[in-house]
Coordinates of C-alpha atoms in Angstrom, one line a residue:
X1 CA 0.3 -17.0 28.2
X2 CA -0.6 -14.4 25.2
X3 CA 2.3 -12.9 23.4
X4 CA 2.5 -9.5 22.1
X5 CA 3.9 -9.4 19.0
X6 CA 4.2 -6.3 16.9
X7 CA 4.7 -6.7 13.1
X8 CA 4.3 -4.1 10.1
X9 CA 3.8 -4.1 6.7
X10 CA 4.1 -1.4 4.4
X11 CA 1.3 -2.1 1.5
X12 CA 1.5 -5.8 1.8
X13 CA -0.9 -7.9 4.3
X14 CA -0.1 -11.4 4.4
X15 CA 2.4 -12.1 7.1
X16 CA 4.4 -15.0 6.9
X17 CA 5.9 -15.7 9.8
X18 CA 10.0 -17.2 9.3
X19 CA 13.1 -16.8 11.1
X20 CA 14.9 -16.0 8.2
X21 CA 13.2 -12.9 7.5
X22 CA 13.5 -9.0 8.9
X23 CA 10.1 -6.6 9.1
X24 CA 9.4 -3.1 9.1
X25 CA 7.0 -3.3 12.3
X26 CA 6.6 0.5 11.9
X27 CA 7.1 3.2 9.8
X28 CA 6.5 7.2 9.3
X29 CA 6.9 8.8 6.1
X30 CA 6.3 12.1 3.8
X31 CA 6.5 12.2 0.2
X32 CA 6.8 14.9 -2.0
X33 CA 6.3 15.1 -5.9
X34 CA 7.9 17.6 -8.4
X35 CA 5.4 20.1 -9.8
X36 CA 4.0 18.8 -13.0
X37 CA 1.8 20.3 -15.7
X38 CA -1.9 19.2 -16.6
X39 CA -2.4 17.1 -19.9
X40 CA -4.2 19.4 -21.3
X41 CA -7.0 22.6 -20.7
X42 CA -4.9 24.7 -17.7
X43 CA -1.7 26.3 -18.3
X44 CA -0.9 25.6 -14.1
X45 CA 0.8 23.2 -12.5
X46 CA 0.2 20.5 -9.8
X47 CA 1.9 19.7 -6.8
X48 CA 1.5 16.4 -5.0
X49 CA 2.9 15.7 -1.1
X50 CA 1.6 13.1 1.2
X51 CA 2.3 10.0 3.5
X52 CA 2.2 6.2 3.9
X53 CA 2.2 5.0 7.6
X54 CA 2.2 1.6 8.7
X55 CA 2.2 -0.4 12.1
X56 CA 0.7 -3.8 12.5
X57 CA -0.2 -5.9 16.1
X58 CA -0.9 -9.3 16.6
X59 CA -2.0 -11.6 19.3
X60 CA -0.8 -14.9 19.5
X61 CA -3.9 -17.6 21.0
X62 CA -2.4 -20.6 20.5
X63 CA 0.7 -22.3 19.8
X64 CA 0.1 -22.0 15.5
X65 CA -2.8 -19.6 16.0
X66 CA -2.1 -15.7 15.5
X67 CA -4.4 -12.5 15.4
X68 CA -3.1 -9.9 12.8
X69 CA -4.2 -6.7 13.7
X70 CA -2.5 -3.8 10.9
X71 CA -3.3 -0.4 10.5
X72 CA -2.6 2.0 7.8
X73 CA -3.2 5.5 6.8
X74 CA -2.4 6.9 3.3
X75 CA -2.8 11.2 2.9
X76 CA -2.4 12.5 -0.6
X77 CA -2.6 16.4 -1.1
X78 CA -2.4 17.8 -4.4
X79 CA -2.2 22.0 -4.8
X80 CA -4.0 22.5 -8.2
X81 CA -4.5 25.3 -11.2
X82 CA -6.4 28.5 -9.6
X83 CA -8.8 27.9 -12.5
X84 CA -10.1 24.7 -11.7
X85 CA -13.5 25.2 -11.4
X86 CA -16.0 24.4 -8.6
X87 CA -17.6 21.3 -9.0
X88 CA -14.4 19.6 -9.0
X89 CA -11.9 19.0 -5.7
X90 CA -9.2 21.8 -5.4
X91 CA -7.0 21.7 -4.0
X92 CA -7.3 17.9 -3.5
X93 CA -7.0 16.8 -0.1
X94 CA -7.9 12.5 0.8
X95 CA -6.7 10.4 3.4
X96 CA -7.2 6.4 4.0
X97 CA -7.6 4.8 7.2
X98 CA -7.4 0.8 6.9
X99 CA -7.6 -1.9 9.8
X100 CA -7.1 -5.4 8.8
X101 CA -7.2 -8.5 11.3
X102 CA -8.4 -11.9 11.1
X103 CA -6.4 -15.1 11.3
X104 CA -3.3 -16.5 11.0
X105 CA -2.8 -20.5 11.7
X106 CA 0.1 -22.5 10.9
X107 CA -0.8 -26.1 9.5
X108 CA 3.0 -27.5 10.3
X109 CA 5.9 -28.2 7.3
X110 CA 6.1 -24.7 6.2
X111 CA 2.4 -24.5 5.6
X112 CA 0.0 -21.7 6.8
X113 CA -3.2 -20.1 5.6
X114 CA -4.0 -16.4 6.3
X115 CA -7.8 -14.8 6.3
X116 CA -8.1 -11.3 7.0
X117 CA -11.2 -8.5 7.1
X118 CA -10.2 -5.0 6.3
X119 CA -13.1 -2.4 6.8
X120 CA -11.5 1.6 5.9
X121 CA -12.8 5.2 6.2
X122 CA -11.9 6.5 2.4
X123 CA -12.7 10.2 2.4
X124 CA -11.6 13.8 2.0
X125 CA -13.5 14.1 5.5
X126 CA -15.6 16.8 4.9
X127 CA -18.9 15.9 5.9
X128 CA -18.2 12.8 6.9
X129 CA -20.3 10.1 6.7
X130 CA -21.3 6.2 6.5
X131 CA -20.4 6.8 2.5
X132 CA -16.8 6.8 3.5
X133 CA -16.9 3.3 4.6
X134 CA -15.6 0.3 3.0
X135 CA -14.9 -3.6 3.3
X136 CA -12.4 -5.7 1.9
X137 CA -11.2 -9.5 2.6
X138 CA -7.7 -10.7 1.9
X139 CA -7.1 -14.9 1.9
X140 CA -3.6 -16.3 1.4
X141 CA -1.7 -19.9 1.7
X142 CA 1.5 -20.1 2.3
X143 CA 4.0 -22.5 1.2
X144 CA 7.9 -22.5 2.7
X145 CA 9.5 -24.3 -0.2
X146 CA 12.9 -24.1 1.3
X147 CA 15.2 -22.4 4.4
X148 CA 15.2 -19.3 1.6
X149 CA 12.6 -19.4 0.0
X150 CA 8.9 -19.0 1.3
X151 CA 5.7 -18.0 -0.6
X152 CA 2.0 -17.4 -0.6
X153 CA -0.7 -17.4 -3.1
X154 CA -4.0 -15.6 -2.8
X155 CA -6.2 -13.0 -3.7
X156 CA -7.5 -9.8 -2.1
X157 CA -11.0 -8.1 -2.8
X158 CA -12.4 -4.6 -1.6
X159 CA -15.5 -2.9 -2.7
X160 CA -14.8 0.2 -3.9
X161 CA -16.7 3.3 -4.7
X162 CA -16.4 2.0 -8.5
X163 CA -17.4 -1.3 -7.8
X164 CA -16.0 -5.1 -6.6
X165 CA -12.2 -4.9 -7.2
X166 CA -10.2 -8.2 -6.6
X167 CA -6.4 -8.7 -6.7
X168 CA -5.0 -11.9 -7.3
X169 CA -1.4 -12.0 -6.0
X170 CA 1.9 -14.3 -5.4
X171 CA 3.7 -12.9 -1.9
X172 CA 7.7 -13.9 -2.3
X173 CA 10.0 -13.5 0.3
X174 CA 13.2 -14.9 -1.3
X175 CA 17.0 -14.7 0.2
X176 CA 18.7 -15.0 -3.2
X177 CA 22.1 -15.1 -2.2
X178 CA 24.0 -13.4 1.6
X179 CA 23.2 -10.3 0.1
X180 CA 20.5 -10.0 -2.3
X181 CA 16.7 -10.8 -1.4
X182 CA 13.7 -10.2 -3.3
X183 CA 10.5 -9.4 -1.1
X184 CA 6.9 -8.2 -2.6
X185 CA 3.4 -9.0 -3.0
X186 CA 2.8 -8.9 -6.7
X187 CA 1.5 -7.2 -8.6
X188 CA 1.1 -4.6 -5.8
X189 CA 4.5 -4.0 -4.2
X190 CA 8.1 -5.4 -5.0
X191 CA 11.8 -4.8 -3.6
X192 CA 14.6 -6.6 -4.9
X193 CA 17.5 -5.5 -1.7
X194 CA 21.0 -5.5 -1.5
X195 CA 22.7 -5.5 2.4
X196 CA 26.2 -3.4 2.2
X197 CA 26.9 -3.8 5.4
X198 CA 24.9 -4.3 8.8
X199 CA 24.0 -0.2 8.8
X200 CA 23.4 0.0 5.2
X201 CA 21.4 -1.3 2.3
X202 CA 19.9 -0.1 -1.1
X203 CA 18.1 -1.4 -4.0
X204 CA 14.9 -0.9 -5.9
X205 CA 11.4 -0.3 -4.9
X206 CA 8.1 -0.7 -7.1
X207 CA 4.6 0.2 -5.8
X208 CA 1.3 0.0 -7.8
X209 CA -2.3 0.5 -5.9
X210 CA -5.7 1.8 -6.9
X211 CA -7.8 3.5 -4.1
X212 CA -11.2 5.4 -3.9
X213 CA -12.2 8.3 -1.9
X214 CA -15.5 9.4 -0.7
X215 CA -16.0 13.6 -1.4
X216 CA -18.2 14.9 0.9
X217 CA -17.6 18.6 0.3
X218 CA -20.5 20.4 -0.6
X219 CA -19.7 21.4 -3.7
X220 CA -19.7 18.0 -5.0
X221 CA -20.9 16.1 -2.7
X222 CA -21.4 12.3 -3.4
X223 CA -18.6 12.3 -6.0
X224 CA -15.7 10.5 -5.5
X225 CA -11.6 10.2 -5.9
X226 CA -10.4 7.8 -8.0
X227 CA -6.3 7.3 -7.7
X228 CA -3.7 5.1 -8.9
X229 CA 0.2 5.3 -9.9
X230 CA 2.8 2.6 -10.7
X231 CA 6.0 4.3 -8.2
X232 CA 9.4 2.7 -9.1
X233 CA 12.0 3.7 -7.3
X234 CA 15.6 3.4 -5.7
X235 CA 16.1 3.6 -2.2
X236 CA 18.8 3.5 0.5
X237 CA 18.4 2.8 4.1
X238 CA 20.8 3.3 7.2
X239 CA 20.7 2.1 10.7
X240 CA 20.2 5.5 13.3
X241 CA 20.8 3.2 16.5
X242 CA 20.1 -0.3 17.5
X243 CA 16.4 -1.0 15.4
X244 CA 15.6 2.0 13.8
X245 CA 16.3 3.1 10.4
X246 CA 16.0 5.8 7.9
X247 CA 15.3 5.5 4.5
X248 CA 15.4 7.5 1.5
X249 CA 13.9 7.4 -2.0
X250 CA 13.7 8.7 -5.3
X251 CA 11.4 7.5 -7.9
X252 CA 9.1 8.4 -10.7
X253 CA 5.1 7.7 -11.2
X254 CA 3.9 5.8 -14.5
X255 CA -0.1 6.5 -14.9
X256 CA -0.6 8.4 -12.1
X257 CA -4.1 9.5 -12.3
X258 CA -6.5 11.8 -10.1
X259 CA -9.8 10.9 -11.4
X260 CA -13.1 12.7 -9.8
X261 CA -16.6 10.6 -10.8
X262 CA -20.2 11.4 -10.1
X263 CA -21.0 8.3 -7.4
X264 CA -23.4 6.7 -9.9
X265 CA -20.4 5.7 -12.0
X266 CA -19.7 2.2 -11.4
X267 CA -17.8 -0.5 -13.3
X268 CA -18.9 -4.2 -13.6
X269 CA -15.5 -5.4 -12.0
X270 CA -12.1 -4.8 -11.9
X271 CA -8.8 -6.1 -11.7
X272 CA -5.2 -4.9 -11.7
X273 CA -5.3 -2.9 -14.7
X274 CA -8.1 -4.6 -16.1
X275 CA -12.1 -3.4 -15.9
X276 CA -15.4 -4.4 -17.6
X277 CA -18.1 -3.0 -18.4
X278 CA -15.9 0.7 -17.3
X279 CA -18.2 3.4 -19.4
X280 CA -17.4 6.3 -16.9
X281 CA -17.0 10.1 -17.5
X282 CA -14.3 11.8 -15.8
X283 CA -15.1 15.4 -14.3
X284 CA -11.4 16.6 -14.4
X285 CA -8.3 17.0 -15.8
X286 CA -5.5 15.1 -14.6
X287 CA -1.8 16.1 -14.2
X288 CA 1.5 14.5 -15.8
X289 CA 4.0 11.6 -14.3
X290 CA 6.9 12.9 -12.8
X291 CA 9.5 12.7 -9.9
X292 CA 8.8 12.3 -6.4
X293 CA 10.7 11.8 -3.0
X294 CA 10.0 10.1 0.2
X295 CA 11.7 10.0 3.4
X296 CA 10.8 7.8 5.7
X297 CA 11.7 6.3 9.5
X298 CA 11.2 2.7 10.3
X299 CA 11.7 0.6 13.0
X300 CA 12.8 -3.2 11.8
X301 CA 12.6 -6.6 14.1
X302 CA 12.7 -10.2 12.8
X303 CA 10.3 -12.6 12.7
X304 CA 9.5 -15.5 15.8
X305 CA 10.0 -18.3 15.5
X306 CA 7.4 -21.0 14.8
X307 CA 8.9 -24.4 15.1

């Protein structure tokens, strides 16, 4: 008989499934950064808010067989200088919708291989339209090198409004000592955690993703949103009741960048910081790094068992 099993992650996709090991199955957030002055041209100020929400499904067909099935939506809203003028977004409002499922199958002896599809809607959804869509692929192996100690080693790609972007990346889910762990898929996300009690734990937090948006508004229409930012942060997390937590965080970005290009401006390819043949123009004027918050609720379960 099929098995529900609910799982979430928060940024990172391949799921690993061990016994050892506690998951954010769902989570609801806002954010909200300090107002920060452009790098150069407007004497204003910019004010970013938003959210990151998670919650992930999967289906279990077969004894080592599992369906994934994650959903995400990212919102960034950024309140701009009154003189920004017309042809560029402002006040900038996107938001990212992204499904990813595919399969999961366990090979036995802590092995396991992971492929997964992830079509989005990228878009400030004005005038929405089949320019909003995009498709990415994520393939992992996993490797359990020890009770503590598991790992996987793959790569994802999307094609974004730029062009192909591809992410190579080590997932590590290691239980250091009783209570220290270190959790992340790098380069993208990373949390080194330390349990206080059963209620209570804190640590650091580092989060680094590049997305594109489709503008539709007409305006500009056919431009789009380029954004990234490198988050660290420190958070602390407390049980409310039974498996639901709340978590709080404070953090600051490091190359945080709203970019707006004409949709003819591409890049060969791209990696984590890396692109060729990038000869693009930028349309605006970004704003400087600063502080940010986020609150956010989550509900936590532990992973089945397989064997």
């Amino acid at each position: 008989m099929k098995k529900l099993l609910l799982i979430l992650m928060v940024a990172c996709l391949a799921i690993p499934l061990s016994a050892q090991r506690m998951l954010d199955v769902a989570s609801l957030s806002g954010r909200y950064g300090l107002a920060r002055e452009y790098k150069d041209t407007y004497g204003g100020e910019a004010t970013e808010f938003g959210s990151i929400n998670s919650i992930t499904a999967g289906v279990s067909v077969a004894e080592r067989t599992k369906i994934p099935i994650s959903f995400n939506h990212f919102y960034f809203h950024v309140e701009g200088d009154s003189e920004i003028p017309d042809d560029q977004a402002n006040p900038i409002g996107i938001n990212g919708f992204i499904l990813r499922t595919g399969l999961y199958q366990y090979l036995g002896n802590g092995n396991a291989i992971q492929l997964l599809i992830a079509p989005r809607i990228m878009s400030d959804f004005k005038n929405l339209d089949g320019n909003s869509f995009q498709l990415g692929a994520l393939f992992a192996y996993e490797k359990k090198f020890k009770e503590d100690l598991t790992m996987s080693f793959g790569a994802m790609f999307n094609k974004e409004l730029f062009g192909p972007y591809v992410v190579p990346f080590v997932d590590l889910h290691w239980q250091v000592a009783s209570r220290l762990r270190i959790d992340g898929m790098l380069p993208i996300t990373a949390r080194v955690v330390y349990k206080v009690n059963d209620n209570m734990s804190t640590g650091l937090n580092y989060f680094g993703l590049i997305t594109t948006y489709y503008l539709g508004d007409e305006a500009y229409a056919g431009d789009y949103m380029e954004r990234q930012s490198i988050e660290p942060s420190l958070f602390l997390r407390h049980r409310l009741f039974s498996k639901l937590f709340v978590e709080g965080m404070v953090g600051r970005t490091l190359g945080r960048k709203y970019v707006q290009y004409a949709g003819d401006q591409k890049v060969d390819f791209a990696l984590p910081l890396l692109t060729f043949g990038d000869e693009r123009v930028a349309k605006n004027v970004t704003f400087k790094d600063g502080v940010f918050f986020t609150l956010k609720l989550i509900v936590n379960l532990p992973y089945p068992e397989w064997e």
